[in-house]
Every structure is written in C-alpha cells, then in structure tokens.
Amino acid sequence: SKSIIAKAQLGEMTECKRTNLTPLLLHIHESQIKNAASPRHFVMLLQTCKSMYEAAIQTSGGQSTHLQKGLQKLEEVSKTVAKLQEEASKKQVVLEEKQKLAAEALQRITAAMSRSAERRQEVETLE
C-alpha cells in the first residue's frame, strides 16, 4: 500500500529506473518507525522528495536555457565575424588596387620632377 501511495505522490519519478526512489524512501521510512514515524511522515517525505526533484529539474532546465542562449550568441558572433572577414577581404582588394594606383602616380610625379630638374639644369647651362 505504501508503494501505491509513493507512486501516487511521486508520479513520473517512479517510472524511471534511474530516479525510482520508492524502495529507498520505503526503507528510510521503515527504519524510522521505531522513532514514531507515522504514515503522515511518509507522505511528507514523499512530498519533500518530489519538491526537491522538481526544483532540481527546473534548475537544470534553467541552466539548459542559459546554455542555449549562450550558444545562440556564439553563433551570432560567428556569423558577424564571417561577415566582417568577407567585407575586410573585399576592402583589402580595393586597398591594394588604390595602393598600386598611388605607387604609379608617385612614379609619374617623380619622373615629371626629374624631367623638370633636368630642364632647369639645361636652362641654367644655356644661360
């Protein structure tokens, strides 16, 4: 009869082999009968066990939710990093192109200045 009461109080906890505490709780209660443990004490023991079990389930569920949110953030960051890397590589190509144009312009300016210096020298030589 106590097993039936335990099943009624604990519900799903008695169906799972890992969490089936009925034999253990019966043993605890029976060991305390000599200390005046009554059936009411057994029901209270069952209720306490169930509330502790539910609290543990909620806590682990909260941790799971927290971890899921953390994973979502990591995925978002990963996508952002990939996007930024793609943009950076595109900008790198543009930068290299502009550096090449700037180097060519510098060469033209240097050549023009060199020609100008040569002309000045020719003019000074002619004078």
PDB file of C-alpha atoms in Angstrom:
ATOM      1  CA  SER A   1       0.000   0.000   0.000  1.00  0.00           C
ATOM      2  CA  LYS A   2       2.903   2.360   0.694  1.00  0.00           C
ATOM      3  CA  SER A   3       4.216   1.666  -2.808  1.00  0.00           C
ATOM      4  CA  ILE A   4       0.866   2.757  -4.235  1.00  0.00           C
ATOM      5  CA  ILE A   5       0.962   5.935  -2.158  1.00  0.00           C
ATOM      6  CA  ALA A   6       4.527   6.559  -3.310  1.00  0.00           C
ATOM      7  CA  LYS A   7       3.514   6.123  -6.970  1.00  0.00           C
ATOM      8  CA  ALA A   8       0.598   8.494  -6.485  1.00  0.00           C
ATOM      9  CA  GLN A   9       2.766  11.135  -4.812  1.00  0.00           C
ATOM     10  CA  LEU A  10       5.902  10.850  -6.927  1.00  0.00           C
ATOM     11  CA  GLY A  11       4.280  10.265 -10.319  1.00  0.00           C
ATOM     12  CA  GLU A  12       6.865  10.083 -13.134  1.00  0.00           C
ATOM     13  CA  MET A  13       9.722   9.647 -10.679  1.00  0.00           C
ATOM     14  CA  THR A  14       8.603   6.072 -10.017  1.00  0.00           C
ATOM     15  CA  GLU A  15       8.504   5.197 -13.742  1.00  0.00           C
ATOM     16  CA  CYS A  16      12.133   5.979 -14.473  1.00  0.00           C
ATOM     17  CA  LYS A  17      14.622   3.342 -13.296  1.00  0.00           C
ATOM     18  CA  ARG A  18      17.267   5.988 -12.638  1.00  0.00           C
ATOM     19  CA  THR A  19      15.027   8.088 -10.420  1.00  0.00           C
ATOM     20  CA  ASN A  20      12.813   5.376  -8.875  1.00  0.00           C
ATOM     21  CA  LEU A  21      13.258   6.263  -5.246  1.00  0.00           C
ATOM     22  CA  THR A  22      10.314   4.285  -3.913  1.00  0.00           C
ATOM     23  CA  PRO A  23      12.346   1.402  -2.414  1.00  0.00           C
ATOM     24  CA  LEU A  24      14.814   3.806  -0.855  1.00  0.00           C
ATOM     25  CA  LEU A  25      12.099   6.022   0.606  1.00  0.00           C
ATOM     26  CA  LEU A  26      10.268   2.979   1.958  1.00  0.00           C
ATOM     27  CA  HIS A  27      13.470   1.810   3.616  1.00  0.00           C
ATOM     28  CA  ILE A  28      14.058   5.263   5.144  1.00  0.00           C
ATOM     29  CA  HIS A  29      10.530   5.375   6.495  1.00  0.00           C
ATOM     30  CA  GLU A  30      10.628   1.820   7.838  1.00  0.00           C
ATOM     31  CA  SER A  31      13.918   2.498   9.579  1.00  0.00           C
ATOM     32  CA  GLN A  32      12.240   5.362  11.420  1.00  0.00           C
ATOM     33  CA  ILE A  33       9.095   3.524  12.514  1.00  0.00           C
ATOM     34  CA  LYS A  34      10.803   2.713  15.829  1.00  0.00           C
ATOM     35  CA  ASN A  35      11.174   6.513  16.258  1.00  0.00           C
ATOM     36  CA  ALA A  36       7.395   7.004  15.876  1.00  0.00           C
ATOM     37  CA  ALA A  37       7.329   7.691  12.125  1.00  0.00           C
ATOM     38  CA  SER A  38       3.706   7.701  11.018  1.00  0.00           C
ATOM     39  CA  PRO A  39       2.117   7.305   7.580  1.00  0.00           C
ATOM     40  CA  ARG A  40       1.725  11.083   7.571  1.00  0.00           C
ATOM     41  CA  HIS A  41       5.502  11.369   7.945  1.00  0.00           C
ATOM     42  CA  PHE A  42       5.906   9.034   4.963  1.00  0.00           C
ATOM     43  CA  VAL A  43       3.633  11.247   2.828  1.00  0.00           C
ATOM     44  CA  MET A  44       5.598  14.322   3.927  1.00  0.00           C
ATOM     45  CA  LEU A  45       8.831  12.520   2.994  1.00  0.00           C
ATOM     46  CA  LEU A  46       7.380  11.773  -0.445  1.00  0.00           C
ATOM     47  CA  GLN A  47       6.226  15.367  -0.938  1.00  0.00           C
ATOM     48  CA  THR A  48       9.613  16.722   0.135  1.00  0.00           C
ATOM     49  CA  CYS A  49      11.393  14.353  -2.212  1.00  0.00           C
ATOM     50  CA  LYS A  50       9.106  15.348  -5.091  1.00  0.00           C
ATOM     51  CA  SER A  51       9.582  19.074  -4.491  1.00  0.00           C
ATOM     52  CA  MET A  52      13.367  18.625  -4.357  1.00  0.00           C
ATOM     53  CA  TYR A  53      13.252  16.612  -7.584  1.00  0.00           C
ATOM     54  CA  GLU A  54      11.145  19.264  -9.333  1.00  0.00           C
ATOM     55  CA  ALA A  55      13.461  22.028  -8.116  1.00  0.00           C
ATOM     56  CA  ALA A  56      16.456  20.136  -9.484  1.00  0.00           C
ATOM     57  CA  ILE A  57      14.689  19.651 -12.823  1.00  0.00           C
ATOM     58  CA  GLN A  58      13.843  23.376 -13.015  1.00  0.00           C
ATOM     59  CA  THR A  59      17.403  24.348 -12.164  1.00  0.00           C
ATOM     60  CA  SER A  60      18.847  22.070 -14.814  1.00  0.00           C
ATOM     61  CA  GLY A  61      16.246  23.378 -17.260  1.00  0.00           C
ATOM     62  CA  GLY A  62      17.320  26.928 -16.425  1.00  0.00           C
ATOM     63  CA  GLN A  63      20.938  26.004 -16.989  1.00  0.00           C
ATOM     64  CA  SER A  64      19.999  24.398 -20.278  1.00  0.00           C
ATOM     65  CA  THR A  65      18.173  27.567 -21.355  1.00  0.00           C
ATOM     66  CA  HIS A  66      21.160  29.645 -20.299  1.00  0.00           C
ATOM     67  CA  LEU A  67      23.499  27.419 -22.311  1.00  0.00           C
ATOM     68  CA  GLN A  68      21.185  27.564 -25.341  1.00  0.00           C
ATOM     69  CA  LYS A  69      21.207  31.366 -25.207  1.00  0.00           C
ATOM     70  CA  GLY A  70      24.979  31.301 -24.937  1.00  0.00           C
ATOM     71  CA  LEU A  71      25.219  29.070 -27.999  1.00  0.00           C
ATOM     72  CA  GLN A  72      22.916  31.391 -29.930  1.00  0.00           C
ATOM     73  CA  LYS A  73      25.139  34.333 -29.036  1.00  0.00           C
ATOM     74  CA  LEU A  74      28.218  32.410 -30.178  1.00  0.00           C
ATOM     75  CA  GLU A  75      26.512  31.578 -33.478  1.00  0.00           C
ATOM     76  CA  GLU A  76      25.571  35.243 -33.955  1.00  0.00           C
ATOM     77  CA  VAL A  77      29.137  36.312 -33.209  1.00  0.00           C
ATOM     78  CA  SER A  78      30.451  33.683 -35.617  1.00  0.00           C
ATOM     79  CA  LYS A  79      28.175  34.975 -38.384  1.00  0.00           C
ATOM     80  CA  THR A  80      29.206  38.561 -37.647  1.00  0.00           C
ATOM     81  CA  VAL A  81      32.898  37.614 -37.758  1.00  0.00           C
ATOM     82  CA  ALA A  82      32.415  35.797 -41.076  1.00  0.00           C
ATOM     83  CA  LYS A  83      30.603  38.830 -42.499  1.00  0.00           C
ATOM     84  CA  LEU A  84      33.314  41.194 -41.280  1.00  0.00           C
ATOM     85  CA  GLN A  85      36.038  38.956 -42.716  1.00  0.00           C
ATOM     86  CA  GLU A  86      34.284  38.949 -46.084  1.00  0.00           C
ATOM     87  CA  GLU A  87      33.962  42.742 -46.017  1.00  0.00           C
ATOM     88  CA  ALA A  88      37.609  43.084 -44.957  1.00  0.00           C
ATOM     89  CA  SER A  89      38.795  40.884 -47.820  1.00  0.00           C
ATOM     90  CA  LYS A  90      36.785  42.969 -50.318  1.00  0.00           C
ATOM     91  CA  LYS A  91      38.219  46.162 -48.850  1.00  0.00           C
ATOM     92  CA  GLN A  92      41.708  44.628 -48.949  1.00  0.00           C
ATOM     93  CA  VAL A  93      41.352  44.137 -52.718  1.00  0.00           C
ATOM     94  CA  VAL A  94      40.223  47.751 -53.152  1.00  0.00           C
ATOM     95  CA  LEU A  95      43.079  48.950 -50.924  1.00  0.00           C
ATOM     96  CA  GLU A  96      45.676  47.012 -52.918  1.00  0.00           C
ATOM     97  CA  GLU A  97      44.278  48.476 -56.134  1.00  0.00           C
ATOM     98  CA  LYS A  98      44.437  52.018 -54.744  1.00  0.00           C
ATOM     99  CA  GLN A  99      47.961  51.451 -53.418  1.00  0.00           C
ATOM    100  CA  LYS A 100      49.003  50.309 -56.881  1.00  0.00           C
ATOM    101  CA  LEU A 101      47.448  53.433 -58.427  1.00  0.00           C
ATOM    102  CA  ALA A 102      49.130  55.618 -55.795  1.00  0.00           C
ATOM    103  CA  ALA A 103      52.512  53.975 -56.490  1.00  0.00           C
ATOM    104  CA  GLU A 104      52.059  54.563 -60.233  1.00  0.00           C
ATOM    105  CA  ALA A 105      51.105  58.183 -59.604  1.00  0.00           C
ATOM    106  CA  LEU A 106      54.167  58.622 -57.381  1.00  0.00           C
ATOM    107  CA  GLN A 107      56.368  57.203 -60.133  1.00  0.00           C
ATOM    108  CA  ARG A 108      54.833  59.627 -62.668  1.00  0.00           C
ATOM    109  CA  ILE A 109      55.311  62.557 -60.292  1.00  0.00           C
ATOM    110  CA  THR A 110      58.901  61.517 -59.601  1.00  0.00           C
ATOM    111  CA  ALA A 111      59.587  61.172 -63.319  1.00  0.00           C
ATOM    112  CA  ALA A 112      57.984  64.573 -64.009  1.00  0.00           C
ATOM    113  CA  MET A 113      60.036  66.202 -61.258  1.00  0.00           C
ATOM    114  CA  SER A 114      63.175  64.569 -62.616  1.00  0.00           C
ATOM    115  CA  ARG A 115      62.433  65.873 -66.125  1.00  0.00           C
ATOM    116  CA  SER A 116      61.700  69.285 -64.674  1.00  0.00           C
ATOM    117  CA  ALA A 117      65.015  69.272 -62.805  1.00  0.00           C
ATOM    118  CA  GLU A 118      66.813  68.252 -65.990  1.00  0.00           C
ATOM    119  CA  ARG A 119      65.167  71.094 -67.928  1.00  0.00           C
ATOM    120  CA  ARG A 120      66.104  73.576 -65.239  1.00  0.00           C
ATOM    121  CA  GLN A 121      69.645  72.379 -65.401  1.00  0.00           C
ATOM    122  CA  GLU A 122      69.617  72.696 -69.211  1.00  0.00           C
ATOM    123  CA  VAL A 123      68.208  76.214 -68.936  1.00  0.00           C
ATOM    124  CA  GLU A 124      70.869  77.149 -66.407  1.00  0.00           C
ATOM    125  CA  THR A 125      73.535  75.652 -68.646  1.00  0.00           C
ATOM    126  CA  LEU A 126      72.256  77.653 -71.637  1.00  0.00           C
ATOM    127  CA  GLU A 127      72.228  80.909 -69.703  1.00  0.00           C
TER     128      GLU A 127
END
